[in-house]
PDB file of C-alpha atoms in Angstrom:
ATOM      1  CA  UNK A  87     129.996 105.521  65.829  1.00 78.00           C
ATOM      2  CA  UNK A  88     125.985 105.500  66.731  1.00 78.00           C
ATOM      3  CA  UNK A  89     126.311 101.578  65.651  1.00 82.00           C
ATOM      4  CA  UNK A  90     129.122 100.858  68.394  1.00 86.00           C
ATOM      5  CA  UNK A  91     127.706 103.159  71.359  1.00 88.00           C
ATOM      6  CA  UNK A  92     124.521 101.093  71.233  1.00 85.00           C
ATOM      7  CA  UNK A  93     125.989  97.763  71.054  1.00 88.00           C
ATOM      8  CA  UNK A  94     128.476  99.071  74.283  1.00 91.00           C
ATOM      9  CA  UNK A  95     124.966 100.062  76.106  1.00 91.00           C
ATOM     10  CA  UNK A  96     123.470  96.867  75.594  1.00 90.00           C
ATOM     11  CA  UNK A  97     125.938  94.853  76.229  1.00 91.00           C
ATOM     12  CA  UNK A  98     127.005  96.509  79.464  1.00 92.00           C
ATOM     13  CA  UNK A  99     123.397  96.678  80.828  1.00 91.00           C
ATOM     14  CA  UNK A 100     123.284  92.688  80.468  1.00 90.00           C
ATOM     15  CA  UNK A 101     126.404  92.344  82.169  1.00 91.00           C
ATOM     16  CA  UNK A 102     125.121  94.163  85.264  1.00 90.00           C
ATOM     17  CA  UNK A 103     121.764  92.312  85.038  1.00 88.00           C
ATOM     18  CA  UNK A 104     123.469  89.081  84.933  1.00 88.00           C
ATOM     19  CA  UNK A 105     125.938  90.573  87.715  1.00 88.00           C
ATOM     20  CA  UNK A 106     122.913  91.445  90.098  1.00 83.00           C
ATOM     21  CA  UNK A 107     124.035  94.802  91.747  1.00 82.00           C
ATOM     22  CA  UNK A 108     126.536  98.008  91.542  1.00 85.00           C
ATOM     23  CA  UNK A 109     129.549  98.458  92.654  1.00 89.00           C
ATOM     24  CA  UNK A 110     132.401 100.196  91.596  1.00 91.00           C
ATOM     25  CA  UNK A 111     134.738  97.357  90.624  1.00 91.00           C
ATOM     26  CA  UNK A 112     132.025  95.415  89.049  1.00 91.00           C
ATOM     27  CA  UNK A 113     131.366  98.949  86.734  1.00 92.00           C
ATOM     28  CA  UNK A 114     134.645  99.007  85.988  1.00 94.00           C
ATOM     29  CA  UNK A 115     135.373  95.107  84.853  1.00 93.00           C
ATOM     30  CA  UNK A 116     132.135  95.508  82.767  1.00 92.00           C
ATOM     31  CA  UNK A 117     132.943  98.539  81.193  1.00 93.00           C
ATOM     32  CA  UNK A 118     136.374  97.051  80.005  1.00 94.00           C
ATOM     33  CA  UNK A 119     134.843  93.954  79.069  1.00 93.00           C
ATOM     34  CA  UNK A 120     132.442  95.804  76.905  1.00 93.00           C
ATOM     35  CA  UNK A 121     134.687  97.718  75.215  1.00 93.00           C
ATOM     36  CA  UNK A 122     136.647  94.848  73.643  1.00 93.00           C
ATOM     37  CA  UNK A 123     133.555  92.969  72.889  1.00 91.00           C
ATOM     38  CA  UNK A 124     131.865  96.589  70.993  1.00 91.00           C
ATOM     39  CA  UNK A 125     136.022  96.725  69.413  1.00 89.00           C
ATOM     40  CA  UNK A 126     135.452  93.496  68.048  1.00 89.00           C
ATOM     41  CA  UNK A 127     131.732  92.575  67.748  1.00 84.00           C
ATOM     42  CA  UNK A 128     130.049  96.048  67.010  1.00 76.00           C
ATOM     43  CA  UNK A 129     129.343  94.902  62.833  1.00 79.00           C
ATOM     44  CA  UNK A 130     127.888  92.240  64.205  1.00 81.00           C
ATOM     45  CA  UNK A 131     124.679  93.408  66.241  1.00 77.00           C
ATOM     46  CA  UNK A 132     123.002  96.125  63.808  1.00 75.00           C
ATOM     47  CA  UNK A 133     123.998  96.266  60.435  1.00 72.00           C
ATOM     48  CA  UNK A 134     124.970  99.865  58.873  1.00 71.00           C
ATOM     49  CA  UNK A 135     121.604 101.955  57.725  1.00 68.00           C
ATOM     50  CA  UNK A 136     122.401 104.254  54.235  1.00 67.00           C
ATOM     51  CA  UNK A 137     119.995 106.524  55.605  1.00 68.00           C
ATOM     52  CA  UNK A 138     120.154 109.065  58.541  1.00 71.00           C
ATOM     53  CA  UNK A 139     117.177 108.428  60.586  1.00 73.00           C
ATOM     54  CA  UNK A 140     115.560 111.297  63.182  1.00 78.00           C
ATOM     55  CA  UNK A 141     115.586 110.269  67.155  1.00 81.00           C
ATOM     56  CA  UNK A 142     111.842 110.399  66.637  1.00 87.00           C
ATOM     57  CA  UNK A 143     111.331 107.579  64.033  1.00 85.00           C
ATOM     58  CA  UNK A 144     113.385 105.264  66.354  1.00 82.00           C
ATOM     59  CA  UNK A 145     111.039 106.593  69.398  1.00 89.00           C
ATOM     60  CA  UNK A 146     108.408 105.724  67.043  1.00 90.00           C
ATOM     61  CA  UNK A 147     109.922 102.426  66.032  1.00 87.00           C
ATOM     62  CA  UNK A 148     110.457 101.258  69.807  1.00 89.00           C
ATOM     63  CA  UNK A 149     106.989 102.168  70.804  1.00 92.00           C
ATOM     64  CA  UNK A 150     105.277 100.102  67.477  1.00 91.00           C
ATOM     65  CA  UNK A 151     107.507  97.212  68.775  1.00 90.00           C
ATOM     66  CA  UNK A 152     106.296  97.683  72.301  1.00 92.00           C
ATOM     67  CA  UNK A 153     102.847  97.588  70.875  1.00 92.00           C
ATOM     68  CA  UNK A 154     103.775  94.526  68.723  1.00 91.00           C
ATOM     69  CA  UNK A 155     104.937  92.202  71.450  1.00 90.00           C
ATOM     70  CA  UNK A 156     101.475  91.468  73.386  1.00 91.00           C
ATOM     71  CA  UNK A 157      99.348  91.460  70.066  1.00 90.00           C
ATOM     72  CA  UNK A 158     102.175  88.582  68.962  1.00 89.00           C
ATOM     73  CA  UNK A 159     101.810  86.330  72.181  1.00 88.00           C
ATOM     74  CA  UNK A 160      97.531  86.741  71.571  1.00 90.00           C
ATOM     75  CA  UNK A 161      98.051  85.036  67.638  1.00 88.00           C
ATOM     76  CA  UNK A 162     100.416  82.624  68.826  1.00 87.00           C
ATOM     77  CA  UNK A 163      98.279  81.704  71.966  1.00 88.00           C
ATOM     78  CA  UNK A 164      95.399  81.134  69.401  1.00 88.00           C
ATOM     79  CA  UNK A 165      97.763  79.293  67.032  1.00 87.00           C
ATOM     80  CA  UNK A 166      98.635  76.981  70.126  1.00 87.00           C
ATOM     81  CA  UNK A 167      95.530  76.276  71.592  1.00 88.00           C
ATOM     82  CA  UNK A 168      94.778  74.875  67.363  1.00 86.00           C
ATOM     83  CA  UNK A 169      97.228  73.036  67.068  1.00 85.00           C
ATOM     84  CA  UNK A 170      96.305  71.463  70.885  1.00 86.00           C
ATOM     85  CA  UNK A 171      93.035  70.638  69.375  1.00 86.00           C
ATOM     86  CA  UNK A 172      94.668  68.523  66.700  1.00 84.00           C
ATOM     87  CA  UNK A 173      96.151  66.594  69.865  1.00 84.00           C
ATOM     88  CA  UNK A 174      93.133  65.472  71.461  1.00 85.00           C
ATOM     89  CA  UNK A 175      91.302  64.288  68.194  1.00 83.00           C
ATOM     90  CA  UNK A 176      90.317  60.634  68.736  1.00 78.00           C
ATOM     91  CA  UNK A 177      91.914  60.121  64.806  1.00 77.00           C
ATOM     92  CA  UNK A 178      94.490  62.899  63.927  1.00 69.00           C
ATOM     93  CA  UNK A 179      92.351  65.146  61.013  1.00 73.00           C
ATOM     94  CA  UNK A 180      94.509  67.709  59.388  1.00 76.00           C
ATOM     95  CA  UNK A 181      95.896  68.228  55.867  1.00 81.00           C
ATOM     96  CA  UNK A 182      99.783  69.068  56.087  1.00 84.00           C
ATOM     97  CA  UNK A 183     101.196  70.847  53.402  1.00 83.00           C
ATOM     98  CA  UNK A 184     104.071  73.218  52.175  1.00 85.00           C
ATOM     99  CA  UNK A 185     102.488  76.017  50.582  1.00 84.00           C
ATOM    100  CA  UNK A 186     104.353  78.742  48.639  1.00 85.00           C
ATOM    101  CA  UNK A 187     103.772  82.762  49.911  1.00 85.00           C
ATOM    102  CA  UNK A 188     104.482  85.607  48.093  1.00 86.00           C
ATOM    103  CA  UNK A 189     106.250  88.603  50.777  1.00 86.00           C
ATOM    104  CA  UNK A 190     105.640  92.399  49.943  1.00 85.00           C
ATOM    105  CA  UNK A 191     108.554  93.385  52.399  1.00 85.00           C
ATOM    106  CA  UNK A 192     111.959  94.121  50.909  1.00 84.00           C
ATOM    107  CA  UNK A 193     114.324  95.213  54.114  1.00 83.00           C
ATOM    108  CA  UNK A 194     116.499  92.253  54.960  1.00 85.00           C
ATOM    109  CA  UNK A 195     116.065  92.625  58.465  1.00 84.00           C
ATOM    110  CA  UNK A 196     112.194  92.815  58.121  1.00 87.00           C
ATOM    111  CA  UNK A 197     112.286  89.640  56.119  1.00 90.00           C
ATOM    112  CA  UNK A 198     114.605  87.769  58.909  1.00 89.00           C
ATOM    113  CA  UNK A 199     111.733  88.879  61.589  1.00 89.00           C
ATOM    114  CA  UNK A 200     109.379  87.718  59.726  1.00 90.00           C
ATOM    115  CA  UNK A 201     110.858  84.374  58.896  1.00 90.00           C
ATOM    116  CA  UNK A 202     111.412  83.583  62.752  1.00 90.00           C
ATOM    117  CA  UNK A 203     107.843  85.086  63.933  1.00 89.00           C
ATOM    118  CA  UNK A 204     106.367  82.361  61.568  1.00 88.00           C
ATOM    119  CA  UNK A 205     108.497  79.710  63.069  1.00 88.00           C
ATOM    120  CA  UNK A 206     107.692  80.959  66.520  1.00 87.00           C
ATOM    121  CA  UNK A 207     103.934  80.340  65.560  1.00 86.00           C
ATOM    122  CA  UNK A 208     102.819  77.107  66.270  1.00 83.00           C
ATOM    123  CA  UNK A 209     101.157  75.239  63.192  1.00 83.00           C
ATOM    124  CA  UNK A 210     103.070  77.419  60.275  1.00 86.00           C
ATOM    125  CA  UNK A 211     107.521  76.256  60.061  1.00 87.00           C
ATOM    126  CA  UNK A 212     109.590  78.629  57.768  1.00 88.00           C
ATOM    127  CA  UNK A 213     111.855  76.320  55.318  1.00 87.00           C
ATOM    128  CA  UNK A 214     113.160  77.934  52.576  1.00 87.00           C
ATOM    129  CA  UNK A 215     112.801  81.774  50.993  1.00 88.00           C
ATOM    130  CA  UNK A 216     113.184  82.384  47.453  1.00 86.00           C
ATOM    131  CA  UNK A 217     115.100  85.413  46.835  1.00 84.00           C
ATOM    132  CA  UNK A 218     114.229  85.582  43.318  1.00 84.00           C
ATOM    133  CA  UNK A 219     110.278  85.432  43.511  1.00 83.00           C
ATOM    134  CA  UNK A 220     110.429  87.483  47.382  1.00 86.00           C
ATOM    135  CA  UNK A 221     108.149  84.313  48.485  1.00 86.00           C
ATOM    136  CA  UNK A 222     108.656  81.893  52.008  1.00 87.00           C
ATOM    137  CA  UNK A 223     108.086  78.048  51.610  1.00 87.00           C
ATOM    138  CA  UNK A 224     106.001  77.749  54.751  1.00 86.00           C
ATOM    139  CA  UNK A 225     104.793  74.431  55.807  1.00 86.00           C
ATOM    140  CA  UNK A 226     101.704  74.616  57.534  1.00 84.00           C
ATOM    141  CA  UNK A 227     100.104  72.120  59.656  1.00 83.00           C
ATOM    142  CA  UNK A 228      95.943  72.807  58.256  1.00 80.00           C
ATOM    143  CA  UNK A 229      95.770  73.674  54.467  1.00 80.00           C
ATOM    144  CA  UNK A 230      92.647  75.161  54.631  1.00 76.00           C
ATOM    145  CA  UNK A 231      93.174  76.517  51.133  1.00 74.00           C
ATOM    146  CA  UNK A 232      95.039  76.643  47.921  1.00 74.00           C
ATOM    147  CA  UNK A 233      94.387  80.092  46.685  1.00 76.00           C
ATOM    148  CA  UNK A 234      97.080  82.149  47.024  1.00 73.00           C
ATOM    149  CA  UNK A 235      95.547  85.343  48.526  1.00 73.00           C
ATOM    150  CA  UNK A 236      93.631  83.253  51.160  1.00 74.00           C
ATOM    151  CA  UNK A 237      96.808  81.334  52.336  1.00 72.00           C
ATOM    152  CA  UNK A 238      98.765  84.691  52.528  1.00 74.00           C
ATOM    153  CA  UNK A 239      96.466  86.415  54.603  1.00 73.00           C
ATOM    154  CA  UNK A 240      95.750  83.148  56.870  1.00 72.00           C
ATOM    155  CA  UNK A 241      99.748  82.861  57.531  1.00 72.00           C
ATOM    156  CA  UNK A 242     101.412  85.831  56.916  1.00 81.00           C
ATOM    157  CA  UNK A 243      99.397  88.243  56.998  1.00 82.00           C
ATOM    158  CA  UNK A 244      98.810  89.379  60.614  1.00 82.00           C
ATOM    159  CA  UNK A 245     102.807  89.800  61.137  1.00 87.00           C
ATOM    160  CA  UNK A 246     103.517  91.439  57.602  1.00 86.00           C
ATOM    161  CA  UNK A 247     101.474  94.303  58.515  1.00 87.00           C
ATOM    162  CA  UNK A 248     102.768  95.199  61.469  1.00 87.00           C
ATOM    163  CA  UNK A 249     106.696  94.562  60.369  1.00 88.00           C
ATOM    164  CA  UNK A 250     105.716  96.705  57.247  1.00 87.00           C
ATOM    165  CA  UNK A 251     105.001  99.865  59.513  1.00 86.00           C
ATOM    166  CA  UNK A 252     107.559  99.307  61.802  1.00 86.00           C
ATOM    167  CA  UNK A 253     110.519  98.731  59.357  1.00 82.00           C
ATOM    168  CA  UNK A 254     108.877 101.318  56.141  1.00 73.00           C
TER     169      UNK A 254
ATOM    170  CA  UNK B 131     101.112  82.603 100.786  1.00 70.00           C
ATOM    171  CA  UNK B 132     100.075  86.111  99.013  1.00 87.00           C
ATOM    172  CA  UNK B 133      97.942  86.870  95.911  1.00 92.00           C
ATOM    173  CA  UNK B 134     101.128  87.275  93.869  1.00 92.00           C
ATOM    174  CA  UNK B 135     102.172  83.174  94.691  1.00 93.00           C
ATOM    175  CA  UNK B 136      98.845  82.054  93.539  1.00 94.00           C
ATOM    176  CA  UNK B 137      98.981  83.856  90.348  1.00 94.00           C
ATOM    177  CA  UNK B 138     102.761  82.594  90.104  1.00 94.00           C
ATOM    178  CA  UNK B 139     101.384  79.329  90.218  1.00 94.00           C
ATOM    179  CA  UNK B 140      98.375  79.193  87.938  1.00 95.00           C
ATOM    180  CA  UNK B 141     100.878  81.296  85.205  1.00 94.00           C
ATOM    181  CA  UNK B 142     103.274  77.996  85.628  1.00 94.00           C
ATOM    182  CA  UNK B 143     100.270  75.535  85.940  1.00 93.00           C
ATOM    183  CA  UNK B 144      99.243  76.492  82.473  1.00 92.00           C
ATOM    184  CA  UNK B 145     102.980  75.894  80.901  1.00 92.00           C
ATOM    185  CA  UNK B 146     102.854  72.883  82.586  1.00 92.00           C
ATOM    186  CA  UNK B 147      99.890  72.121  80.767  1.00 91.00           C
ATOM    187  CA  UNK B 148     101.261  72.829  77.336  1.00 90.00           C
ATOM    188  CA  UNK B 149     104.090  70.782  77.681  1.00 90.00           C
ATOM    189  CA  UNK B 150     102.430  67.977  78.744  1.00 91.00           C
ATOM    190  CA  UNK B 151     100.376  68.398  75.931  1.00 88.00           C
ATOM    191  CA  UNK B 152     103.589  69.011  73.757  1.00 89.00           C
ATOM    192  CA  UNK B 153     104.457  65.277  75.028  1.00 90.00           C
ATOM    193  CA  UNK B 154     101.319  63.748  73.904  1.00 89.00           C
ATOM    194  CA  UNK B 155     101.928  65.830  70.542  1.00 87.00           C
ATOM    195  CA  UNK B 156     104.944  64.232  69.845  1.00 88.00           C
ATOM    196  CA  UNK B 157     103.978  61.016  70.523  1.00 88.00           C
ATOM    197  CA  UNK B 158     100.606  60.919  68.373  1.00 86.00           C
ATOM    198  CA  UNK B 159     101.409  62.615  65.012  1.00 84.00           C
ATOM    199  CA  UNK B 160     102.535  61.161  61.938  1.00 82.00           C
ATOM    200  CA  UNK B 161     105.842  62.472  60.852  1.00 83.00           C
ATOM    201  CA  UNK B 162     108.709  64.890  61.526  1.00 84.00           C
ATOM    202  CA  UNK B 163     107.170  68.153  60.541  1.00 85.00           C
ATOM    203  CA  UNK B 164     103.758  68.037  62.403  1.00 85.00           C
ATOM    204  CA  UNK B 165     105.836  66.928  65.435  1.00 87.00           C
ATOM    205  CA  UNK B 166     107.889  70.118  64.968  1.00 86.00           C
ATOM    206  CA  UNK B 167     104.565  71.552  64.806  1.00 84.00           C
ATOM    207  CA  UNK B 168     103.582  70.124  68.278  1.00 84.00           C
ATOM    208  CA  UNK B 169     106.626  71.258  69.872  1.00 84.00           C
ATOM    209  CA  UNK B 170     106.592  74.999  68.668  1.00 81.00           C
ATOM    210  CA  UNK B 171     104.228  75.117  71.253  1.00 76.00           C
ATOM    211  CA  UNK B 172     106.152  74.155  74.330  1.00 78.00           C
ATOM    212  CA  UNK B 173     108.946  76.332  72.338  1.00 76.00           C
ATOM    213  CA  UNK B 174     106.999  79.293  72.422  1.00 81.00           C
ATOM    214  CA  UNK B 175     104.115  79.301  74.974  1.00 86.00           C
ATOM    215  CA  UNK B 176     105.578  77.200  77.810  1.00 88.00           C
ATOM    216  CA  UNK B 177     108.736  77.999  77.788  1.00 88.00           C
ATOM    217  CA  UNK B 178     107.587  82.352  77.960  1.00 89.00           C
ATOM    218  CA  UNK B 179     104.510  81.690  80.364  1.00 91.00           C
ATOM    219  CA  UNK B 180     107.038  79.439  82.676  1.00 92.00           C
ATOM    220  CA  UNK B 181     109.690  81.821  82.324  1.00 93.00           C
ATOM    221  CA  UNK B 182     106.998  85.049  83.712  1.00 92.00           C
ATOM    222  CA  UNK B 183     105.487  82.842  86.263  1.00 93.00           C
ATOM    223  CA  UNK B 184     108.941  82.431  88.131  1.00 93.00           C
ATOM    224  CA  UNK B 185     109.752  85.779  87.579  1.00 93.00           C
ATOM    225  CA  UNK B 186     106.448  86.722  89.568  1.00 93.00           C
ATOM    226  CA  UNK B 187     107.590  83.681  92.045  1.00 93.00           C
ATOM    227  CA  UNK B 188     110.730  85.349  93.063  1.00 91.00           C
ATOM    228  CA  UNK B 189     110.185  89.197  92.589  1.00 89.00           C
ATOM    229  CA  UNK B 190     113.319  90.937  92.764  1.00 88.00           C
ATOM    230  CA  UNK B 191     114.408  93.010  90.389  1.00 87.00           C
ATOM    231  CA  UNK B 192     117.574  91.538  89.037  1.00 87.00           C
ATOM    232  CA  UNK B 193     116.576  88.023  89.486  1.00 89.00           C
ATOM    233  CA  UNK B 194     113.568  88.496  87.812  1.00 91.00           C
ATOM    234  CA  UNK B 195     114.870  90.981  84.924  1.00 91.00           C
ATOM    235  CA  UNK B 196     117.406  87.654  84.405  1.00 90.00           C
ATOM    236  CA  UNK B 197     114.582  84.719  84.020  1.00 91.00           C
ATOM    237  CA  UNK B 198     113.420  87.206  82.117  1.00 91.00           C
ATOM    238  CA  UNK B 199     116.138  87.550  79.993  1.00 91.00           C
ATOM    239  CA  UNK B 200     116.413  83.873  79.569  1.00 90.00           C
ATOM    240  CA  UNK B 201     112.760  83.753  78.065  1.00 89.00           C
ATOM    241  CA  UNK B 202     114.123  86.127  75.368  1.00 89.00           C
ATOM    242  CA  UNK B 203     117.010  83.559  74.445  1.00 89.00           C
ATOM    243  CA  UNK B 204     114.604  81.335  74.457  1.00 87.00           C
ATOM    244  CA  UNK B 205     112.574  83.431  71.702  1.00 87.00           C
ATOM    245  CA  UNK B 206     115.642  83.660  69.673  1.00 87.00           C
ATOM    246  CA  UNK B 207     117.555  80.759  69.493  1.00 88.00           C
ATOM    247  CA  UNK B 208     114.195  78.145  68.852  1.00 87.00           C
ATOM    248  CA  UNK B 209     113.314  79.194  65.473  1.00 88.00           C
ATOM    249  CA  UNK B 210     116.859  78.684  64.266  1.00 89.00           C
ATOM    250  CA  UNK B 211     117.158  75.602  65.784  1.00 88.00           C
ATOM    251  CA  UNK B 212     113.461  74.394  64.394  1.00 88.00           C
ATOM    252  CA  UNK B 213     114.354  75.981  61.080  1.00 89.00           C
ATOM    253  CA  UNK B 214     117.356  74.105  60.490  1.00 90.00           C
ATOM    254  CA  UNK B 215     116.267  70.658  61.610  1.00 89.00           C
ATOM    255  CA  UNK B 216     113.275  70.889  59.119  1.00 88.00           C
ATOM    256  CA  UNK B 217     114.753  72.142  56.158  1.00 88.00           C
ATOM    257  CA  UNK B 218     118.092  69.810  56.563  1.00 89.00           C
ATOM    258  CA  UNK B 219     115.638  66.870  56.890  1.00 88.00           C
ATOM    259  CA  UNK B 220     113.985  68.048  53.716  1.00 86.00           C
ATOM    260  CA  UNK B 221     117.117  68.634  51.587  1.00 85.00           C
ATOM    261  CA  UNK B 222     119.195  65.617  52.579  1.00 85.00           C
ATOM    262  CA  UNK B 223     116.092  63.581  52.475  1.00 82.00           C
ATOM    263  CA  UNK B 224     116.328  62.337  55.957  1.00 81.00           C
ATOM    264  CA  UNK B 225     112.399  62.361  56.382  1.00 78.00           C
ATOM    265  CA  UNK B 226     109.993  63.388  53.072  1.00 77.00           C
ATOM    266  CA  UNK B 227     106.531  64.652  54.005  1.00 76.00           C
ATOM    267  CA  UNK B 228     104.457  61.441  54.348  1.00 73.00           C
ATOM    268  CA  UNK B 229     101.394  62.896  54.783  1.00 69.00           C
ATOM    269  CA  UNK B 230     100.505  65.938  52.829  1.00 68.00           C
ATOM    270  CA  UNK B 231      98.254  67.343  50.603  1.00 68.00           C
ATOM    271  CA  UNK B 232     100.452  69.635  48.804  1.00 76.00           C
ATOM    272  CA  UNK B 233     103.996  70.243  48.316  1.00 78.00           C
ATOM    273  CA  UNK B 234     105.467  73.368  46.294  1.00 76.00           C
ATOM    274  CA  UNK B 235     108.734  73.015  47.880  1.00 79.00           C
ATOM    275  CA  UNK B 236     110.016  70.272  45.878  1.00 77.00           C
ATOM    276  CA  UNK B 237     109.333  72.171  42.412  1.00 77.00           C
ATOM    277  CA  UNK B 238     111.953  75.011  43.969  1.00 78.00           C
ATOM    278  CA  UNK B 239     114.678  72.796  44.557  1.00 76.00           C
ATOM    279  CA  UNK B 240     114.610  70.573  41.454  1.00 74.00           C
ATOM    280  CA  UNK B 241     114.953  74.322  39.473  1.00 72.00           C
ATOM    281  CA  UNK B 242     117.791  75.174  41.534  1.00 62.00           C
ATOM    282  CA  UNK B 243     119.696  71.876  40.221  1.00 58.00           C
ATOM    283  CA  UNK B 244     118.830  72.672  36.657  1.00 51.00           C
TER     284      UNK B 244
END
């Protein structure tokens, strides 16, 4: 029941964002139109937690992803402004590889994140997780090194902390 | 011609410098997965930065909570896109690595076919 009154509140606050204003017939349309969608849809946006969770972890929760979002856009600036430098380079210098990380996180939704915040990155590309070792086949653009420690906490690292708090 | 237009504009100057940097990415590297590389950043960077910098252009609410909302599309639907272009390439062996100095990938998927 908690699962389908969120997904009707999201979805009905992006229908009046994409509607632009108020009114009462535009309320009403939206809140019909919602109600279907959460009747047929709701499984789809969150998945069912085993475990009854306080209103003040998910307080705690929003505010640590709050937090996140500017201290993701600084790495990935960083990231970008490497993999720029690799641009202007008079002969094109850098050591591609596909390196093999070990993950520490074991919530599926943690491990999705986590997946698409390395994509996002520029100079590190998700292709393949191994269920059976927990470990992401990341090809990065500068192999700096081959030791497994170093690699993790050059790639992964910065992000697995942070997911690891949010989603404990 | 207020403070908020000039900040509008350098915000959307500097995604139009990444993409045009994006472009010369794509043209100079080597093969498929560095020029995924080079356009993660006009994925990621330009597309957010443009996406705020006409948000602060127009400044009304809805109109700006919408570009807004676009950006975060944006965030979601690239790395599935750029995920699934590099690791089909891989497995159907549309484009192998040509330049690389390691490769731990291939190990995993000659296991799976034993």
């Amino acid at each position: 029941m908690r699962r389908k009154i969120a997904t009707f509140t999201i979805i009905l606050i992006v229908w009046i964002i994409l509607t632009g204003k108020i009114t009462m017939d535009i309320l009403i349309v939206g809140i019909i139109v919602s109600l279907i969608t959460t009747f047929l849809y709701s499984d789809l946006l969150f998945r069912k937690s085993n475990r009854k969770k306080s209103w003040i972890y998910h307080l705690k929760q929003l505010f640590y992803i709050i937090l996140f979002i500017p201290v993701f856009f600084y790495e990935a600036f960083i990231a970008a402004l490497k993999v720029s430098r690799h641009v202007f380079e008079k002969e094109p210098s850098f050591t591609p590889g596909i390196i093999k990380v070990k993950t520490k996180l074991t919530n599926v939704t943690a491990l999705t994140i986590l997946a698409n915040l390395i994509t996002l990155t520029p100079g590190t590309l998700t292709l393949d997780f191994d269920m059976r070792e927990r470990a992401f086949f990341i090809h990065w653009i500068d192999v700096t090194t081959l030791q497994q420690a170093e690699a993790r906490k050059e790639t992964i690292e910065r992000f697995e902390n942070w997911l690891e708090v949010i989603f404990q | 011609m207020g403070l908020r237009i000039i900040i509008a504009y350098l915000i959307m100057g500097g995604a139009i410098l990444f993409a045009v940097i994006t472009a010369v990415g794509l043209i100079r590297f080597p093969d498929v997965y560095t020029r995924i590389h080079a356009s993660a950043v006009v994925l990621t960077i330009s597309a957010v930065l443009l996406s705020i910098g006409v948000a602060i252009y127009v400044w009304q609410f809805y109109l700006s909570i919408k570009i807004l909302l676009v950006g975060l599309i944006f965030l979601i639907t690239n790395p599935l896109a750029t995920h699934a272009i590099a690791r089909a390439s891989y497995r159907r062996k549309i484009a192998i690595p040509q330049v690389k100095s390691i490769d731990e990938y291939s190990g995993y998927l000659s296991r799976d076919q034993e």
